[in-house]
């Protein structure tokens, strides 16, 4: 073992569905079917031998109903290209689930345990609503995910939610987002401006065709059984959004600054990333788009909940011996406007490099699918502008976060 030299994890390709609104154009898809669609597209785009994929690792948050029973394996079985000999597994690190799937796949190929994996994620929120696994469990008498000792430990801190007229008896991402805004001195005007910018950037990028290389066109399939044409464009983007129009919305909570416009959109979607080491590249006969340069995790206060992308990003940069100024673009999930804005402030990052094509406030946040979705956008945007480094960070329920730094390969030319 003293002579062991780790391999490098490479991103060969990445693709995603266009986001679907709640009860919108993708609402009639089964989650396994939607996940299989992006995996099939990966295989077809790269022309690789699907039998060489050694594991399919899929993130999903609400693993209940149609998303239960190991959705990762369900994706393989639903696929028209992946043979049944390919295993599949599921990951839940809340909103960072498919970013964790990418980390797990990277770690597998870096160790040499596997040479080729698909990492991805899916969430059909129209079918399995946010919080369904917790709510259904409580209704069935299966208990609360937080035990009494945990609730007692944080009871005093949770009283801070009362200033927003929220319950102090449970953890809340909404409460955490408001506390984060307060801690970093973010005003209603700050979050309104960012919400408008997110929509404006998403509209401009869509019109410029910037998402064309990453989106997998799919037939429209609505819950009601209607089908009309192809779904090729993120359904949540809105033209004509301004700071003034966002400013007319009522805050969601008394004394709070956040509105529906400065919060992520409910979204149906899936994304997948093909990850290989040197042996895998040779075996498949492919060239990579990027390599994974640094991986990091962090955990912080579960009451404020959404602050951990800051220490996770700092760790990733430190591991790579880099500064934030070395990074060309960053994707920080817009769970709420306060999350990327606090991150930007804490890291002294350049706002013009942040979520340059818009984020979840405009394009949607398909929970367990978001990590792979944002990685897809990051690698394609980095390639388009011929930058070198990109950083991805996502806040997660429970106060954790993943951060990933990727480096564009010199061979990856448009």
XYZ file of C-alpha atoms in Angstrom:
414
model
C 0.000 0.000 0.000
C 2.960 2.346 0.474
C 3.421 2.419 -3.314
C -0.227 3.207 -4.047
C -0.721 6.283 -6.204
C -4.279 7.613 -6.442
C -5.900 8.014 -9.808
C -7.482 11.233 -11.081
C -11.253 11.634 -11.400
C -12.305 13.064 -14.761
C -15.667 14.351 -15.977
C -16.263 12.929 -19.446
C -19.669 14.523 -20.054
C -22.642 15.891 -18.146
C -26.247 16.548 -19.124
C -29.557 17.477 -17.561
C -33.226 17.852 -18.273
C -34.638 21.333 -18.567
C -36.383 22.120 -15.281
C -40.112 21.495 -15.079
C -42.458 23.577 -12.937
C -44.720 21.992 -10.348
C -47.454 20.138 -12.268
C -45.756 21.275 -15.455
C -44.184 19.699 -18.518
C -42.295 16.903 -16.714
C -44.867 16.160 -14.006
C -46.066 12.951 -15.675
C -42.655 11.259 -15.563
C -41.792 8.557 -13.050
C -38.530 9.523 -11.267
C -36.781 6.349 -12.487
C -37.825 7.129 -16.046
C -36.556 10.730 -15.789
C -33.237 9.602 -14.292
C -32.877 6.949 -16.994
C -33.403 9.583 -19.688
C -30.295 11.552 -18.694
C -28.208 8.389 -18.242
C -29.271 7.159 -21.681
C -28.356 10.544 -23.134
C -24.884 10.329 -21.527
C -24.280 6.927 -23.099
C -25.468 8.111 -26.506
C -23.553 11.406 -26.418
C -20.264 9.740 -25.459
C -20.845 6.529 -27.487
C -19.350 4.439 -24.676
C -20.008 0.794 -23.929
C -22.666 1.038 -21.212
C -21.651 -2.336 -19.783
C -18.361 -0.762 -18.647
C -20.204 1.491 -16.154
C -19.467 -0.056 -12.756
C -21.986 1.812 -10.638
C -24.795 4.347 -10.987
C -24.950 6.577 -7.906
C -28.058 8.744 -7.723
C -29.014 11.459 -5.275
C -32.608 11.903 -4.166
C -34.014 13.664 -1.107
C -37.591 12.447 -0.707
C -37.018 8.703 -0.913
C -40.619 7.676 -0.449
C -43.293 6.399 -2.830
C -42.047 6.469 -6.419
C -38.609 7.579 -5.199
C -38.181 4.802 -2.626
C -36.739 1.311 -2.942
C -33.309 2.487 -4.191
C -34.038 4.946 -6.991
C -30.463 4.513 -8.280
C -31.136 0.898 -9.167
C -34.566 1.887 -10.482
C -32.880 4.270 -12.912
C -30.701 1.432 -14.266
C -33.662 -0.895 -14.697
C -35.650 1.811 -16.503
C -32.760 2.616 -18.853
C -32.800 1.455 -22.461
C -28.981 1.596 -22.661
C -27.650 0.442 -19.293
C -27.715 -3.366 -18.957
C -29.184 -4.941 -15.822
C -25.659 -6.034 -14.878
C -24.883 -2.426 -13.873
C -25.515 -1.818 -10.141
C -27.174 1.288 -8.754
C -27.385 2.959 -5.373
C -29.029 6.000 -3.803
C -27.648 8.880 -1.756
C -29.378 11.319 0.590
C -27.337 14.305 1.680
C -30.427 16.466 1.370
C -30.111 19.197 -1.301
C -26.495 18.195 -1.945
C -27.418 14.567 -2.647
C -26.257 14.413 -6.257
C -23.178 16.496 -5.492
C -22.406 13.841 -2.884
C -23.067 11.233 -5.595
C -20.387 12.982 -7.694
C -18.023 12.913 -4.706
C -18.710 9.214 -4.122
C -18.102 8.389 -7.805
C -14.923 10.493 -7.806
C -13.648 8.775 -4.674
C -14.404 5.360 -6.204
C -12.393 6.030 -9.361
C -9.600 7.886 -7.533
C -9.114 4.834 -5.303
C -9.145 2.484 -8.291
C -12.061 0.485 -6.904
C -13.986 1.471 -10.033
C -12.841 2.956 -13.336
C -16.137 4.335 -14.607
C -19.287 5.499 -12.796
C -22.336 7.594 -13.508
C -23.262 10.056 -10.771
C -26.557 11.893 -10.918
C -29.755 12.788 -9.211
C -33.475 13.117 -9.707
C -36.493 14.612 -8.003
C -40.037 14.748 -9.340
C -41.478 17.183 -6.831
C -44.861 17.262 -8.571
C -45.279 13.603 -7.628
C -43.287 13.400 -4.376
C -43.518 16.795 -2.640
C -40.753 18.311 -0.531
C -40.818 16.860 2.981
C -42.939 13.879 1.911
C -40.656 11.314 3.559
C -40.916 13.128 6.911
C -44.621 13.981 6.707
C -45.648 10.506 5.567
C -43.545 8.945 8.321
C -45.161 11.120 10.988
C -48.656 10.362 9.682
C -47.902 6.646 9.737
C -46.638 6.870 13.318
C -43.050 6.076 12.349
C -41.589 8.912 14.386
C -39.701 12.177 13.987
C -36.226 12.139 12.361
C -34.927 14.309 15.231
C -34.837 12.683 18.665
C -35.682 14.419 21.943
C -32.014 14.915 22.846
C -31.380 16.822 19.609
C -34.459 18.987 20.032
C -33.530 19.800 23.618
C -29.945 20.635 22.630
C -31.081 23.267 20.119
C -34.306 24.434 21.802
C -32.809 27.736 23.000
C -31.299 28.575 19.603
C -34.557 27.792 17.808
C -36.303 30.516 19.800
C -34.699 32.896 17.284
C -37.370 31.762 14.802
C -40.039 33.447 16.908
C -38.980 36.904 15.648
C -40.305 35.808 12.244
C -43.508 34.412 13.769
C -42.309 30.854 13.083
C -42.512 27.830 15.332
C -39.496 27.343 17.575
C -40.320 23.654 17.997
C -38.612 22.414 14.842
C -35.700 23.118 12.501
C -36.638 25.307 9.542
C -34.830 26.111 6.315
C -36.967 29.245 6.028
C -35.943 30.336 9.505
C -32.327 29.497 8.736
C -32.422 31.560 5.541
C -33.790 34.570 7.422
C -31.209 34.190 10.213
C -28.468 33.974 7.578
C -29.690 37.209 5.968
C -29.687 38.900 9.362
C -26.212 37.612 10.308
C -24.649 38.886 7.071
C -26.521 42.192 7.044
C -28.560 41.465 3.920
C -31.477 43.805 3.347
C -34.766 43.262 1.528
C -33.312 45.336 -1.321
C -30.225 43.075 -1.496
C -32.228 39.877 -1.890
C -34.736 41.494 -4.273
C -31.905 42.681 -6.529
C -30.374 39.209 -6.604
C -33.732 37.574 -7.357
C -34.206 39.899 -10.331
C -30.619 39.339 -11.552
C -31.089 35.549 -11.384
C -34.144 35.746 -13.634
C -32.504 38.246 -16.001
C -29.390 36.105 -16.371
C -31.456 32.948 -16.949
C -33.550 34.666 -19.634
C -30.457 36.057 -21.383
C -28.622 32.702 -21.272
C -31.644 30.837 -22.611
C -32.086 33.280 -25.484
C -28.374 33.020 -26.284
C -28.636 29.216 -26.435
C -26.142 28.720 -23.623
C -27.983 25.711 -22.207
C -28.335 23.903 -25.539
C -25.289 21.644 -25.055
C -26.362 20.479 -21.623
C -30.145 19.986 -21.938
C -31.607 16.634 -23.012
C -34.810 17.296 -24.997
C -37.705 15.196 -23.705
C -41.302 14.758 -24.799
C -43.677 16.793 -22.637
C -45.530 14.494 -20.252
C -47.971 16.097 -17.842
C -49.628 14.540 -14.795
C -53.010 14.702 -16.509
C -51.667 12.645 -19.407
C -51.382 15.571 -21.818
C -48.428 15.612 -24.156
C -47.550 18.430 -26.533
C -44.181 18.794 -28.209
C -40.743 18.659 -26.615
C -39.500 20.084 -23.335
C -36.258 21.895 -24.145
C -36.310 25.023 -21.975
C -36.352 25.606 -18.225
C -39.969 26.233 -17.385
C -39.483 28.523 -14.387
C -37.794 31.468 -16.085
C -39.828 34.660 -16.325
C -39.174 37.511 -18.716
C -39.503 41.093 -17.556
C -38.660 40.550 -13.886
C -37.267 43.719 -12.294
C -36.228 44.823 -8.828
C -39.399 46.917 -8.774
C -41.698 43.980 -9.597
C -40.003 41.761 -7.012
C -40.236 44.581 -4.464
C -44.025 44.537 -4.698
C -44.178 41.001 -3.266
C -45.004 40.510 0.389
C -42.298 38.990 2.594
C -43.097 35.383 3.493
C -42.674 36.036 7.229
C -43.084 39.083 9.485
C -39.756 40.910 10.016
C -38.244 38.801 7.248
C -36.687 39.847 3.925
C -37.360 36.802 1.737
C -40.235 36.435 -0.728
C -41.212 33.641 -3.134
C -39.096 35.428 -5.775
C -35.969 35.245 -3.603
C -36.545 31.542 -2.877
C -35.822 28.550 -5.101
C -38.578 27.183 -7.301
C -40.121 23.749 -6.867
C -38.852 21.760 -9.838
C -38.984 18.391 -11.565
C -35.649 17.399 -13.066
C -32.702 15.043 -13.382
C -29.028 15.275 -14.309
C -26.135 12.859 -14.754
C -22.335 13.025 -14.988
C -19.981 10.368 -16.418
C -16.881 10.078 -14.219
C -13.784 7.997 -15.054
C -10.161 7.596 -14.025
C -7.235 7.138 -16.456
C -7.984 3.434 -16.907
C -11.624 4.222 -17.569
C -10.790 6.829 -20.201
C -8.541 4.348 -22.004
C -11.071 1.540 -21.706
C -13.896 3.682 -23.098
C -11.776 5.541 -25.642
C -12.962 8.989 -24.555
C -11.470 12.386 -23.754
C -12.538 14.262 -20.581
C -14.032 17.732 -20.333
C -12.635 18.420 -16.871
C -10.949 16.879 -13.881
C -12.082 17.025 -10.282
C -9.471 19.151 -8.545
C -10.714 19.265 -4.930
C -13.511 17.807 -2.796
C -14.641 19.017 0.618
C -17.409 18.716 3.174
C -18.345 20.901 6.116
C -20.962 21.039 8.840
C -22.192 23.985 10.911
C -25.060 25.157 13.117
C -28.199 23.209 12.090
C -30.448 26.067 13.228
C -29.043 28.649 10.827
C -28.640 25.521 8.664
C -27.567 27.095 5.350
C -24.167 28.595 6.225
C -21.961 25.528 5.675
C -21.147 26.249 1.986
C -18.790 28.910 3.376
C -16.492 26.577 5.376
C -16.896 23.814 2.759
C -15.647 26.152 0.024
C -12.819 27.388 2.235
C -11.767 23.768 2.837
C -11.882 22.923 -0.874
C -9.753 25.961 -1.704
C -7.291 25.185 1.095
C -6.908 21.564 -0.029
C -6.115 22.778 -3.544
C -3.775 25.528 -2.287
C -5.969 28.071 -4.052
C -7.629 31.416 -3.357
C -11.149 32.354 -4.403
C -9.604 34.809 -6.885
C -8.127 31.809 -8.754
C -11.606 30.520 -9.591
C -13.185 31.638 -12.875
C -16.851 30.951 -12.057
C -18.867 29.628 -9.142
C -22.231 27.891 -8.795
C -23.670 28.325 -5.304
C -27.194 26.963 -5.046
C -29.884 29.600 -4.715
C -31.964 27.740 -2.161
C -32.691 31.269 -0.981
C -31.068 34.509 -2.128
C -29.405 34.898 1.269
C -27.274 31.758 0.779
C -25.106 32.780 -2.224
C -25.067 36.424 -1.082
C -23.753 35.474 2.383
C -21.257 33.092 0.733
C -20.062 35.821 -1.625
C -19.644 38.249 1.264
C -17.809 35.785 3.528
C -15.360 34.656 0.817
C -14.907 38.115 -0.697
C -15.914 36.558 -4.009
C -16.677 38.400 -7.242
C -20.451 38.695 -7.709
C -19.998 38.828 -11.494
C -18.636 35.258 -11.412
C -21.532 33.935 -9.299
C -24.305 31.910 -10.968
C -23.599 33.622 -14.263
C -26.534 31.944 -16.060
C -29.029 32.415 -13.250
C -29.778 29.948 -10.488
C -32.516 28.076 -8.669
C -34.644 31.187 -8.103
C -35.166 31.216 -11.878
C -34.262 27.746 -13.129
C -35.614 25.638 -10.263
C -34.181 23.416 -7.535
C -34.973 19.718 -8.069
C -33.595 18.879 -4.592
C -31.611 15.648 -4.985
C -30.944 16.412 -8.649
C -29.516 19.885 -8.106
C -25.863 18.984 -7.453
C -25.495 17.162 -10.765
C -27.581 19.843 -12.506
C -25.295 22.635 -11.299
C -22.169 20.603 -12.080
C -23.492 20.149 -15.616
C -23.988 23.889 -16.032
C -20.621 24.645 -14.419
C -18.554 22.383 -16.679
C -20.290 23.528 -19.861
C -20.014 27.222 -18.969
C -16.351 26.815 -18.022
C -15.756 25.158 -21.386
C -17.680 27.851 -23.254
C -15.619 30.693 -21.811
C -12.378 28.636 -21.773
C -11.788 29.330 -18.115
C -9.702 27.059 -15.931
C -11.339 26.531 -12.520
C -14.962 26.295 -11.391
C -16.399 25.860 -7.895
C -19.712 24.315 -6.844
C -21.199 24.557 -3.340
C -24.618 23.595 -1.985
C -26.249 24.128 1.418
C -28.000 21.093 2.907
C -30.609 20.277 5.526
C -29.045 19.571 8.905
C -26.379 22.240 8.433
C -23.964 20.423 6.090
C -22.508 21.318 2.686
C -20.460 19.901 -0.173
C -17.937 21.889 -2.195
C -16.209 20.789 -5.400
C -13.555 22.482 -7.517
C -13.133 21.335 -11.113
C -10.449 22.172 -13.666
C -11.127 22.351 -17.384
C -8.891 20.050 -19.421
C -6.703 21.726 -22.048
C -8.088 19.287 -24.619
C -11.671 20.436 -23.951
C -12.191 22.911 -26.795
C -15.467 23.993 -28.312
